[in-house]
Structure formats: structure tokens, C-alpha cells
CSV table of C-alpha atoms in Angstrom, one decimal:
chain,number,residue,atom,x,y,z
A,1500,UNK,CA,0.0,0.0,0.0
A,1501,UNK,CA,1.2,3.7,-0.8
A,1502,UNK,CA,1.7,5.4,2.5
A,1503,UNK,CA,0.0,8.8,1.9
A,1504,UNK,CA,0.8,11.4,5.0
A,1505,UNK,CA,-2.1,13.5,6.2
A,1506,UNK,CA,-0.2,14.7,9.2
A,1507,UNK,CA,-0.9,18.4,9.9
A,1508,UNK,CA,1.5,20.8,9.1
A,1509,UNK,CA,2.7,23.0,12.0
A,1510,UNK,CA,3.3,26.1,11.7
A,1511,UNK,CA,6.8,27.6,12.7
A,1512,UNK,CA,6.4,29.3,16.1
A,1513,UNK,CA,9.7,30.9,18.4
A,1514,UNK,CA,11.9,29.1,21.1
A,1515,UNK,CA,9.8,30.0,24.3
A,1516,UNK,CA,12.6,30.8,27.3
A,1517,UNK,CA,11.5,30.2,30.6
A,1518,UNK,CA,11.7,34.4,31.6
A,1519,UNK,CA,9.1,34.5,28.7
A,1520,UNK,CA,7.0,31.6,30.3
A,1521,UNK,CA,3.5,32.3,32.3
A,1522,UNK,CA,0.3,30.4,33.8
A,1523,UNK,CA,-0.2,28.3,30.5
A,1524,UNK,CA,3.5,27.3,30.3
A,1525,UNK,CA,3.4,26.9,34.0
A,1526,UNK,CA,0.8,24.6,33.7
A,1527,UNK,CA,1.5,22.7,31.2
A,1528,UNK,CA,5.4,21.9,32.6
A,1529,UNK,CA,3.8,21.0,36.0
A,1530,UNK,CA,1.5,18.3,34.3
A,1531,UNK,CA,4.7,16.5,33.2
A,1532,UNK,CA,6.5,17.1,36.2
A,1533,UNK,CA,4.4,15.2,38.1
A,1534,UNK,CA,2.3,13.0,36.1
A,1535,UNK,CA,-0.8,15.1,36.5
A,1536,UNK,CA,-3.9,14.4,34.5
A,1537,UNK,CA,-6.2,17.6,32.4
A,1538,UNK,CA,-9.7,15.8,33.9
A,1539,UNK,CA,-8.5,17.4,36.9
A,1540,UNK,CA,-8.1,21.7,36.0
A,1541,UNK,CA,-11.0,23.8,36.5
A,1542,UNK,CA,-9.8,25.6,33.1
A,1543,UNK,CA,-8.2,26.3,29.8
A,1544,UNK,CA,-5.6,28.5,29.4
A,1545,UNK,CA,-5.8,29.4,25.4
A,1546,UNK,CA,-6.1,33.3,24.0
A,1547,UNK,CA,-6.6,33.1,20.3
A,1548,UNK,CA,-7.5,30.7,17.6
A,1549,UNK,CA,-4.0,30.0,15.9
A,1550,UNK,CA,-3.0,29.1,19.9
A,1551,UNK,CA,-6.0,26.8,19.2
A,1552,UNK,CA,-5.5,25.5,15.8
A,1553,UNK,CA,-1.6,24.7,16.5
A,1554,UNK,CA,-2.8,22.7,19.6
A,1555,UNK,CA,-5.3,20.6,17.2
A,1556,UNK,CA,-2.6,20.4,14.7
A,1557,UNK,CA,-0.4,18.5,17.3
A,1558,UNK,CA,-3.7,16.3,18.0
A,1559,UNK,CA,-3.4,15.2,14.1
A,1560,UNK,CA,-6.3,17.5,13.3
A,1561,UNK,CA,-6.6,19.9,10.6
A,1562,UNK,CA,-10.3,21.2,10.9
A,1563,UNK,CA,-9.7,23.2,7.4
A,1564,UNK,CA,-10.5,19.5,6.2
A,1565,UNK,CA,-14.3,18.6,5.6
A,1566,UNK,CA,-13.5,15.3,7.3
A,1567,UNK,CA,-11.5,16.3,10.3
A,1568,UNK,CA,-14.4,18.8,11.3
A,1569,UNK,CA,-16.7,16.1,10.4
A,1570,UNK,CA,-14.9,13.9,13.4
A,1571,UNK,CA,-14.4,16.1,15.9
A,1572,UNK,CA,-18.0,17.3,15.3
A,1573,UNK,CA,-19.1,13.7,16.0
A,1574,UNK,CA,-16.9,13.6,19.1
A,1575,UNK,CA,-18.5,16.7,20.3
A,1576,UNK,CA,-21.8,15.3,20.0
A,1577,UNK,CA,-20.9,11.9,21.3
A,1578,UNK,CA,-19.9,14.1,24.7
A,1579,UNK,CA,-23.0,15.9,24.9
A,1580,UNK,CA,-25.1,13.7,24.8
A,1581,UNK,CA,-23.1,11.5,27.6
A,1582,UNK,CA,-23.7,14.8,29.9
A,1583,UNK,CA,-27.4,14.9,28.8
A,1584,UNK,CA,-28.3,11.7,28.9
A,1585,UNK,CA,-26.0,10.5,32.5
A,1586,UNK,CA,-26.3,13.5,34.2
A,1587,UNK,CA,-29.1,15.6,32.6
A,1588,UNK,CA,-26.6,18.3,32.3
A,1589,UNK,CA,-27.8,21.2,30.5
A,1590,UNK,CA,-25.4,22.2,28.0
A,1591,UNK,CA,-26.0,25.5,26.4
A,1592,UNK,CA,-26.1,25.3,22.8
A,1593,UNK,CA,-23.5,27.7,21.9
A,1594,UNK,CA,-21.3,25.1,23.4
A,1595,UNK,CA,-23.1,22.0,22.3
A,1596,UNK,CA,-23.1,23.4,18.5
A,1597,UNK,CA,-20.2,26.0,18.4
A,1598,UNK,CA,-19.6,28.2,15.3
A,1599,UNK,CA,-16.2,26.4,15.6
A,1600,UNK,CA,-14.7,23.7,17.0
A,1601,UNK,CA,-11.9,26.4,18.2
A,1602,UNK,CA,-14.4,28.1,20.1
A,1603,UNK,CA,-14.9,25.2,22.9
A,1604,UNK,CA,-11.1,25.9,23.4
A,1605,UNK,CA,-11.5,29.3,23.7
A,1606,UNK,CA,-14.8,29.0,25.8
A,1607,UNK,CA,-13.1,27.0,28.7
A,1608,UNK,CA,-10.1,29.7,28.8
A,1609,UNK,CA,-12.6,32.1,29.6
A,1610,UNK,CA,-11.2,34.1,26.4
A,1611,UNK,CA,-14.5,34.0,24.7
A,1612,UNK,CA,-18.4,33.9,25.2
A,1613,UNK,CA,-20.6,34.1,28.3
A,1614,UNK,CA,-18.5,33.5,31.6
A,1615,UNK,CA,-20.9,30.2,32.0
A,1616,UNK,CA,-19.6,28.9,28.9
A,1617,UNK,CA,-16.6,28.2,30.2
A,1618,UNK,CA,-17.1,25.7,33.2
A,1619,UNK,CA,-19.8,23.7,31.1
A,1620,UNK,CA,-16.8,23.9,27.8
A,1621,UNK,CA,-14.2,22.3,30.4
A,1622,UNK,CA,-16.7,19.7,31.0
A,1623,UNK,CA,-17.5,19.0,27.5
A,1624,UNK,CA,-13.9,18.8,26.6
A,1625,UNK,CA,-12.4,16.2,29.2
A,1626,UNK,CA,-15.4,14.0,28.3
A,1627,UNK,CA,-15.0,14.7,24.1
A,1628,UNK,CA,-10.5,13.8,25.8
A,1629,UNK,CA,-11.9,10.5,26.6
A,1630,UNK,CA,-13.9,9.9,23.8
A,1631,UNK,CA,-11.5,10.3,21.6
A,1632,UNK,CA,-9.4,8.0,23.2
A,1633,UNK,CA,-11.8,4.9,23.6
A,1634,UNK,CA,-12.1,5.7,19.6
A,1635,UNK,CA,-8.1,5.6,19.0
A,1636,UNK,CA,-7.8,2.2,21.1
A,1637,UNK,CA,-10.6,1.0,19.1
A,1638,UNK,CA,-9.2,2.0,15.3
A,1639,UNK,CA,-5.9,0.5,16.6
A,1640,UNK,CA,-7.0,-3.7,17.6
A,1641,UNK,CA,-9.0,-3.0,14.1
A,1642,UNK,CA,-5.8,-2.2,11.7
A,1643,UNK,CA,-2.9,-4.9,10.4
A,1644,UNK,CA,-0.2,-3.3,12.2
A,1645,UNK,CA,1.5,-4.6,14.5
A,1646,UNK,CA,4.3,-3.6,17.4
A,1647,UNK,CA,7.5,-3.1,15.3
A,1648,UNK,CA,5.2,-0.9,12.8
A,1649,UNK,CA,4.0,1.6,15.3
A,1650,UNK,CA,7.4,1.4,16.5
A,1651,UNK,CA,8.4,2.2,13.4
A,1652,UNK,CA,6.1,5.3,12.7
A,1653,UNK,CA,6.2,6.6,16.4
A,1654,UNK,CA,10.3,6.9,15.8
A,1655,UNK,CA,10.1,8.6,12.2
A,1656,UNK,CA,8.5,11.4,14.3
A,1657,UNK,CA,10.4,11.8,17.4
A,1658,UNK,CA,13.0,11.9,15.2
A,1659,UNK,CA,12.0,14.3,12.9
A,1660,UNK,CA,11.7,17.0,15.5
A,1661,UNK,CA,15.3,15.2,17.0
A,1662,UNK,CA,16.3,17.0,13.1
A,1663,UNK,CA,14.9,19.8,14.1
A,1664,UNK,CA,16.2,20.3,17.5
A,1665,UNK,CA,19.5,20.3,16.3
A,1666,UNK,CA,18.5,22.4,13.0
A,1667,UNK,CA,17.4,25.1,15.3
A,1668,UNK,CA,20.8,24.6,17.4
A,1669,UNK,CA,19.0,24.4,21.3
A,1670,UNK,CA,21.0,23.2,23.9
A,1671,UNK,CA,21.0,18.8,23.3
A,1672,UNK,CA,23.6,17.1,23.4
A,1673,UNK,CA,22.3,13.8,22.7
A,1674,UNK,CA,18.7,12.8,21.3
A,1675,UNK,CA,18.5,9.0,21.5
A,1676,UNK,CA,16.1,6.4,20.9
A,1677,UNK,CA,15.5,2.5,21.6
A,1678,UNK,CA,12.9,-0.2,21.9
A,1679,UNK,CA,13.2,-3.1,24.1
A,1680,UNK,CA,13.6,-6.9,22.9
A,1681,UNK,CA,11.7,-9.6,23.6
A,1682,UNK,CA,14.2,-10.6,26.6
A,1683,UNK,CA,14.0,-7.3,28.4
A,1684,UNK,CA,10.6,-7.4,28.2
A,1685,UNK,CA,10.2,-10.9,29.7
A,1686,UNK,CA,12.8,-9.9,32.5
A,1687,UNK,CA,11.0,-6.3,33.0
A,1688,UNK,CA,7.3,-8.2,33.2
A,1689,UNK,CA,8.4,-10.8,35.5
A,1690,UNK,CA,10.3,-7.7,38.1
A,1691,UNK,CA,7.0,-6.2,38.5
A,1692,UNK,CA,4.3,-6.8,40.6
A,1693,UNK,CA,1.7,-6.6,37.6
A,1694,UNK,CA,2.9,-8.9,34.8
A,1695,UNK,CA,0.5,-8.2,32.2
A,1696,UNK,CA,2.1,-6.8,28.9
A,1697,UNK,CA,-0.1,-3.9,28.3
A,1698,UNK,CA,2.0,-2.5,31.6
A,1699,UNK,CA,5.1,-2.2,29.8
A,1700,UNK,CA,5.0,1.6,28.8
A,1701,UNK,CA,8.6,1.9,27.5
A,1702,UNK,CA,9.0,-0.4,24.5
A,1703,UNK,CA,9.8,2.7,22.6
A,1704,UNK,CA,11.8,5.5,24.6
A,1705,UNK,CA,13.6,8.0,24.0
A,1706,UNK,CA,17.0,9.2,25.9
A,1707,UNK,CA,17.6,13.8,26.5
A,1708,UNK,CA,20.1,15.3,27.1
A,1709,UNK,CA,20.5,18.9,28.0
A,1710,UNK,CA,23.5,21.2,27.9
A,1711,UNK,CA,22.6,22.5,31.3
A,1712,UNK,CA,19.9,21.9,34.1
A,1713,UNK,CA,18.1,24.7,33.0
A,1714,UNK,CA,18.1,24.2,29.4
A,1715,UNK,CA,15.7,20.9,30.8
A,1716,UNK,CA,12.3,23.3,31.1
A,1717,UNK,CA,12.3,25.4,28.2
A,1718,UNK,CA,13.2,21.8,25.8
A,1719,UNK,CA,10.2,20.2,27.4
A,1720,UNK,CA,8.0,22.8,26.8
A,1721,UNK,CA,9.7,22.8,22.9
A,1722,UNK,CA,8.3,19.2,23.0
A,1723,UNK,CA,4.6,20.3,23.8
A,1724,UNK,CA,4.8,22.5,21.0
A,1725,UNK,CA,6.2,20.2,18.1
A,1726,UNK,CA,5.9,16.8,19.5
A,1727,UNK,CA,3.0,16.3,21.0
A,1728,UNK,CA,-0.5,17.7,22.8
A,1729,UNK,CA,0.5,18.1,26.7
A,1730,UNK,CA,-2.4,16.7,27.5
A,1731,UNK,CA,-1.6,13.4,26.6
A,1732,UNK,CA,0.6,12.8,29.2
A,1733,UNK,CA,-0.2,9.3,30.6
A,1734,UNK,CA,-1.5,10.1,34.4
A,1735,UNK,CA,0.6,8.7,37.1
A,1736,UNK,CA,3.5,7.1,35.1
A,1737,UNK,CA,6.0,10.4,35.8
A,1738,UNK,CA,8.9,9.2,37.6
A,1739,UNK,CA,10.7,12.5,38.5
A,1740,UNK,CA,13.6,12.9,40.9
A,1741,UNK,CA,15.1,15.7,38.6
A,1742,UNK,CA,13.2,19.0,39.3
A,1743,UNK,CA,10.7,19.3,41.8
A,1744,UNK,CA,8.1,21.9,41.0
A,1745,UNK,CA,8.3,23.5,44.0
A,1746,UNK,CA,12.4,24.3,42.9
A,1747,UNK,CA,10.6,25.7,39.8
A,1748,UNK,CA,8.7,28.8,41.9
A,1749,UNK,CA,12.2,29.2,43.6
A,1750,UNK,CA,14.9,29.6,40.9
A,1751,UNK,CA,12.2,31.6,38.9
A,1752,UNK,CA,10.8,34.3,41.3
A,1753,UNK,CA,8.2,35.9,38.4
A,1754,UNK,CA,5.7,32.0,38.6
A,1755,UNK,CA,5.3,33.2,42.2
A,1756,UNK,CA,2.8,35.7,40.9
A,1757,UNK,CA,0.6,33.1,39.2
A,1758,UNK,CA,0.8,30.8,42.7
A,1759,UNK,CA,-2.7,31.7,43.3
A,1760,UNK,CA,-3.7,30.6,40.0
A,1761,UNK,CA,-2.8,27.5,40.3
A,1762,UNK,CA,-5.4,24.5,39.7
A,1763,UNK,CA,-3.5,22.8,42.4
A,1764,UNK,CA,-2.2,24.5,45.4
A,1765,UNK,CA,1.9,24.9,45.5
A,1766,UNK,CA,2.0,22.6,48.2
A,1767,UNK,CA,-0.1,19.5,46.8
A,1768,UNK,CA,3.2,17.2,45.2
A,1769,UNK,CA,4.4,16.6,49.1
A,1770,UNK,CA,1.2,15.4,49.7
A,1771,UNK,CA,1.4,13.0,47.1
A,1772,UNK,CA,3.0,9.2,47.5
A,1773,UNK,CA,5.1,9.2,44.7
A,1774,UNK,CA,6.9,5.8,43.8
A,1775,UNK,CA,10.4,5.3,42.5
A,1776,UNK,CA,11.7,2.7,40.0
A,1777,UNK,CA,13.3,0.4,42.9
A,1778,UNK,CA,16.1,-1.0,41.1
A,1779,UNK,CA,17.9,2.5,40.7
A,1780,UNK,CA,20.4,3.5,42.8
A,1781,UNK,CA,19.7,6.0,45.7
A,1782,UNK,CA,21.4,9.1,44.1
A,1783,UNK,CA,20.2,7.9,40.8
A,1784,UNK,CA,17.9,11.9,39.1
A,1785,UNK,CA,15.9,12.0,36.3
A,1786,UNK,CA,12.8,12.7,34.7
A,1787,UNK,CA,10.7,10.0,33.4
A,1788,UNK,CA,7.8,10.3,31.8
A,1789,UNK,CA,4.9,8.5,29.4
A,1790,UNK,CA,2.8,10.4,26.3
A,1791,UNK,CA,0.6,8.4,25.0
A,1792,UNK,CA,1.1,10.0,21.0
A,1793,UNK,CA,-1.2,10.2,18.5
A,1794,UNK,CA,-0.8,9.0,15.2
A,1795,UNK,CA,-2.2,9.7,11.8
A,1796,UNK,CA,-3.1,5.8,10.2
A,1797,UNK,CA,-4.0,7.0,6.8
A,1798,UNK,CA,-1.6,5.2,5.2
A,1799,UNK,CA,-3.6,2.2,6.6
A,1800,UNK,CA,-6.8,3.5,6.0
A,1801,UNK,CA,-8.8,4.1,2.7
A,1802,UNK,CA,-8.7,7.5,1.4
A,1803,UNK,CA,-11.2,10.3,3.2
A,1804,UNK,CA,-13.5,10.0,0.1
A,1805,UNK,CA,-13.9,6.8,-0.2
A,1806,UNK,CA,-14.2,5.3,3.9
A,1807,UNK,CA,-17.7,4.0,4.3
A,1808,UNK,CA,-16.9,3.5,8.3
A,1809,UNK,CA,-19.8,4.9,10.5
A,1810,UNK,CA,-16.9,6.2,12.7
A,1811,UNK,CA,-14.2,7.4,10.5
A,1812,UNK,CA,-11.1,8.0,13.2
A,1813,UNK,CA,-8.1,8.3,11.8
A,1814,UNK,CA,-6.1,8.5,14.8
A,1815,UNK,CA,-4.6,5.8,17.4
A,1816,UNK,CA,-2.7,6.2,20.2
A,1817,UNK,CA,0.7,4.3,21.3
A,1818,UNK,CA,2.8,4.7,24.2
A,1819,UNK,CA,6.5,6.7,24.3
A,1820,UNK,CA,8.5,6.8,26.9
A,1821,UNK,CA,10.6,10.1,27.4
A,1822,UNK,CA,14.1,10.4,29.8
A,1823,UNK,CA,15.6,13.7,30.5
A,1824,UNK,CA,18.1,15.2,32.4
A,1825,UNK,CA,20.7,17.7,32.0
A,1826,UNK,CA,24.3,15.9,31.0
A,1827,UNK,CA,26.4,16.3,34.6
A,1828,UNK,CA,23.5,14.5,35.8
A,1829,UNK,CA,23.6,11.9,33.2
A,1830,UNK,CA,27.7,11.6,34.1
A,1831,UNK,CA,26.7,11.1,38.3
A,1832,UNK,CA,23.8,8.2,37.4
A,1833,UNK,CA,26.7,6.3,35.3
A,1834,UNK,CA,28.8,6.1,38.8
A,1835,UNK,CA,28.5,4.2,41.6
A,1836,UNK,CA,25.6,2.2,42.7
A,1837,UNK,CA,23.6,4.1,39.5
A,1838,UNK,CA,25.5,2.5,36.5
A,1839,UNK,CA,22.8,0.9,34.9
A,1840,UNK,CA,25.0,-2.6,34.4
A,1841,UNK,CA,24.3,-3.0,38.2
A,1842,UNK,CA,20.5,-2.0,37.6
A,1843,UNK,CA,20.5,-4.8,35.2
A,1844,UNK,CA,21.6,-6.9,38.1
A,1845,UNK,CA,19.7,-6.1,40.7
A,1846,UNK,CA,16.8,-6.2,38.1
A,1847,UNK,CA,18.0,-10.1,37.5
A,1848,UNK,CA,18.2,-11.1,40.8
A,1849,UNK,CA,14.8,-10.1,41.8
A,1850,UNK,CA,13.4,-11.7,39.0
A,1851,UNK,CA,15.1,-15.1,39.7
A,1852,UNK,CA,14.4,-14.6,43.2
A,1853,UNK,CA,10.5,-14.6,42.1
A,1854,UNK,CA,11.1,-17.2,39.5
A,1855,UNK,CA,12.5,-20.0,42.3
A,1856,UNK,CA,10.2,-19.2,45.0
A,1857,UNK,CA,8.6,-21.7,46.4
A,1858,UNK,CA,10.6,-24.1,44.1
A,1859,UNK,CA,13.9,-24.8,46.5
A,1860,UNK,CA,13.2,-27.9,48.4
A,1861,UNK,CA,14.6,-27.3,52.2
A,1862,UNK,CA,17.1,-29.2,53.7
A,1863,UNK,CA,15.8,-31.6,56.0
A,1864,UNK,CA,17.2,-30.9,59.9
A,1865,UNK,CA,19.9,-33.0,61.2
């Protein structure tokens, strides 16, 4: 089959530096830094339409086409219905049938329409987010492709943004990629508790490395901009040991004046019981974290024109895992009790440990 890109075009926007940076950036860093989910912000921080259309753009939406307006149109309606007919939520129709799909963006920022537009927009848009989910999962288990191919397409564009990275000359020293084999995957299923496969959220991943420690914030945000939506950060899956967000508010004073802004309150990540990856070492920092990245399937997919599907998604979702840190911090996790050769081992031990148990006969006494 011809593979035929539908991808949308992004537009070329400016390096964003972290003095430049406000709530929306704020935000948006924070959800990564801790493995936050959207359902849970009382708001949208967008001001214009092109702010909007890039975002849809990194969703794999271009709404200038007839069929992705079509979809997202459907989706819409999918998720008002769910609130009318669950809840018997009322929602006003200049939300339920917008003169644009941008304008539900815009709506929940608060930068357009009534001020009750925008609490009942958030609502629609977290349940239209899972909706278009459960569709993606659903198109995937229906196409011929299998691991290595999404694999395969997820790389081709990290990488392509890799390209430009270094095009644009930012601070990375090394942009680095690798999926796992069948035997680290066995050995990685079997070390944790939950040996199902679907668990394994790092068969693709991909390795950062800043110049500097505070190159690390404005190349993440970078990656929300060309990479992918920052809302599709997998919930609860952030290991970070890197940059706490509370260090954030400190070594840049102007945040502080957004602090009250927040949709959680400054103090709400020592509240949290965040786990660590126990085989690391105990001085071992980095940033970890999962995006669940769309992908266009055109090329497996008949042409717009001709799908006769009721629900013509285009769109699936596979998982990416993302490292970064800055690169004397990548030189202090290859010493000591962090090289990842003793990882490996202490990885291997537990697993054997859980392989023989209950195995070993005992020794009989005297």
C-alpha cells in the first residue's frame, strides 16, 4: 500500500525561554512534572484561535478539512449527549453546536463567550478527551499493524523533531532512541508486581540530554509544541527525581505571581506518595515520563472519500517513553551504585528470586 501522510502541518512558532513563560506554560510543565492528569483543572488556558489550531494540529487535526471537522464534530456530540443523557446536564447550545470547533477551546479559557460557557466547555472537553481516546484504542485492535510498525512510525517522528532540535541549534547534546527486545521485556514483566504486557510503557523511549539543568524546562515545553499535545501525558507514570516543582517557583521568582492561580495549590506534590523505579540506585535523578502519541493511520486507511466506516477515526494512540536530564547529571547516574549494568543486576536477581520461590526444596534438619 502507498503510504500517503495527512499529518498536519505545524506552523513555525519561536523558542519559548522560561523568563518569557507564564500560567499556561506553568501549567503545562507542571503536568509532566508530576504525572498530572487535564480531567482534573477547572480551566483552559488558550487566547486566540491559531494558539488553538496549533494545539489541534499536534492532535493530528486539521479542521480546514471537511473530514477532520466532520470527526471532531461527532466527538463533540458523542460528549453531549453522555452529559445529557448520564447527568441531565444542561449544556448551552453555543457550546453543544459551536460556530467552531476552536471556540470550545476558547470558551473553557474564559477568552470567549458568556463567563458560563466556560465551566460547562471544560466539562465537554475532558469527556470529548476520553472519547477520543476509547475511539483511538478502538481503530488500533481493528488495523494490520503490529508492534514493530508503530514502532516504526512513532520513531520517524520523534525523530523528525530530533532533526529539528539540532537544525534550530537548542542546547541537546544527545537525542537517542530504543525499543526493548523480547528478553528485556520478559525480564521487565516478570520484576514487576503486575505482569500483564499492556503494563510495559517503554517499549519505545527515548534518551535527552540537555547542555545544562536549566536548558531541561524550556526543551520540554519545545516538545509540547512540536511533538505532542500536553495533554496526553499518561497520568501517574511520571517518575521524576530531577526538578521538583516546587524548585521551579524558587529559581524563577516571576511564577510566584501566578501561585494563586494555580489548579493545584503549591504545596499539593508533598502530599502525594510518589513511587520510585526500585532497582535504581539512591542518588540515581531523572525525569521520566509517558505520552501516550497520536498518530495519523492514513496510510492504513482508505482514502477520506472513499471510507464508508460509521466512525471514521483516523487517529490511534501508542505509548512513548521520554528520559531527561541535563548531562552532569547523566555523568553522576553512570557512577557508583547508579550505572545501569548493576541495575540490570539487581533487576535479574529479583526476578530469579520470584522465579524460584517456592521451588527450592529445604534441607531436612539433622
Amino acid at each position: 500500500m502507498k503510504v500517503v501522510s495527512l499529518a498536519p502541518l505545524l506552523p513555525e512558532i519561536p523558542i519559548c525561554t522560561v523568563a518569557e513563560m507564564g500560567l499556561r506554560e506553568l501549567e503545562r510543565l507542571r503536568l509532566i512534572l508530576r504525572g498530572g492528569s487535564v480531567i482534573d483543572w477547572r480551566r483552559m488556558h488558550f487566547q486566540s484561535r491559531e494558539e488553538v489550531d496549533h494545539f489541534l494540529r499536534l492532535c493530528q487535526l486539521d479542521l480546514s478539512r471537511a473530514d477532520d471537522e466532520a470527526w471532531a464534530r461527532l466527538v463533540l456530540a458523542d460528549a453531549v449527549e453522555y452529559l445529557r443523557k448520564t447527568f441531565d446536564y444542561r449544556v448551552a447550545d453555543a457550546v453543544a453546536s459551536p460556530p467552531e470547533i476552536h471556540d470550545l477551546f476558547l470558551y473553557a479559557s474564559g477568552a470567549k463567550g458568556l463567563p458560563k460557557y466556560r465551566r460547562i466547555a471544560c466539562i465537554v472537553l475532558k469527556v470529548m478527551h476520553v472519547i477520543q481516546h476509547i475511539e483511538g484504542r478502538d481503530l488500533l485492535f481493528r488495523l494490520a499493524v503490529s508492534e514493530a510498525g508503530l514502532a516504526d512510525l512513532v520513531t520517524d517522528k520523534v525523530l523528525a523533531v530530533a532533526q529539528e532540535i539540532q537544525a534550530r541549534g537548542l542546547p541537546v547534546v544527545e537525542f537517542a532512541h530504543s525499543i526493548k527486545t523480547r528478553d528485556s521485556l520478559v525480564t521487565k514483566l516478570i520484576a514487576k508486581k503486575e505482569t500483564v504486557a499492556a503494563q510495559v510503557y517503554d517499549r519505545t523511549r527515548f534518551r535527552i540530554i540537555t547542555k545544562n539543568r536549566a536548558d531541561i524546562l524550556p526543551i520540554l515545553y519545545f516538545l509540547t509544541q512540536r511533538l505532542f499535545p500536553f495533554h496526553l501525558l499518561v497520568p501517574g507514570q511520571t517518575e521524576n527525581s530531577l526538578i521538583s516543582f516546587k524548585s521551579v517557583l524558587q529559581d524563577y521568582p516571576h511564577f510566584e505571581e501566578f501561585a494563586a492561580q494555580l489548579h493545584l495549590d503549591r504545596d499539593y506534590e508533598d502530599r502525594e506518595d510518589r513511587g520510585s523505579n526500585q532497582f535504581s540506585g539512591s542518588t540515581y535523578r531523572a525525569l521520566n515520563f509517558i505520552v501516550d502519541m497520536p498518530l495519523r493511520m492514513d496510510a492504513y486507511l482508505t482514502t477520506p472519500e472513499e471510507d464508508q466506516r460509521s466512525r471514521k477515526s483516523r487517529i490511534v494512540f501508542t505509548l512513548v517513553e521520554f528520559q531527561i536530564m541535563d548531562q552532569e547529571t547523566a555523568r553522576l547516574n553512570e557512577e557508583g551504585e547508579n550505572a545501569h549494568k548493576l541495575y540490570k543486576r539487581r533487576q535479574k536477581r529479583r526476578v530469579l528470586r520470584r522465579l524460584a520461590r517456592g521451588l527450592v526444596v529445604p534441607k531436612r534438619k539433622g
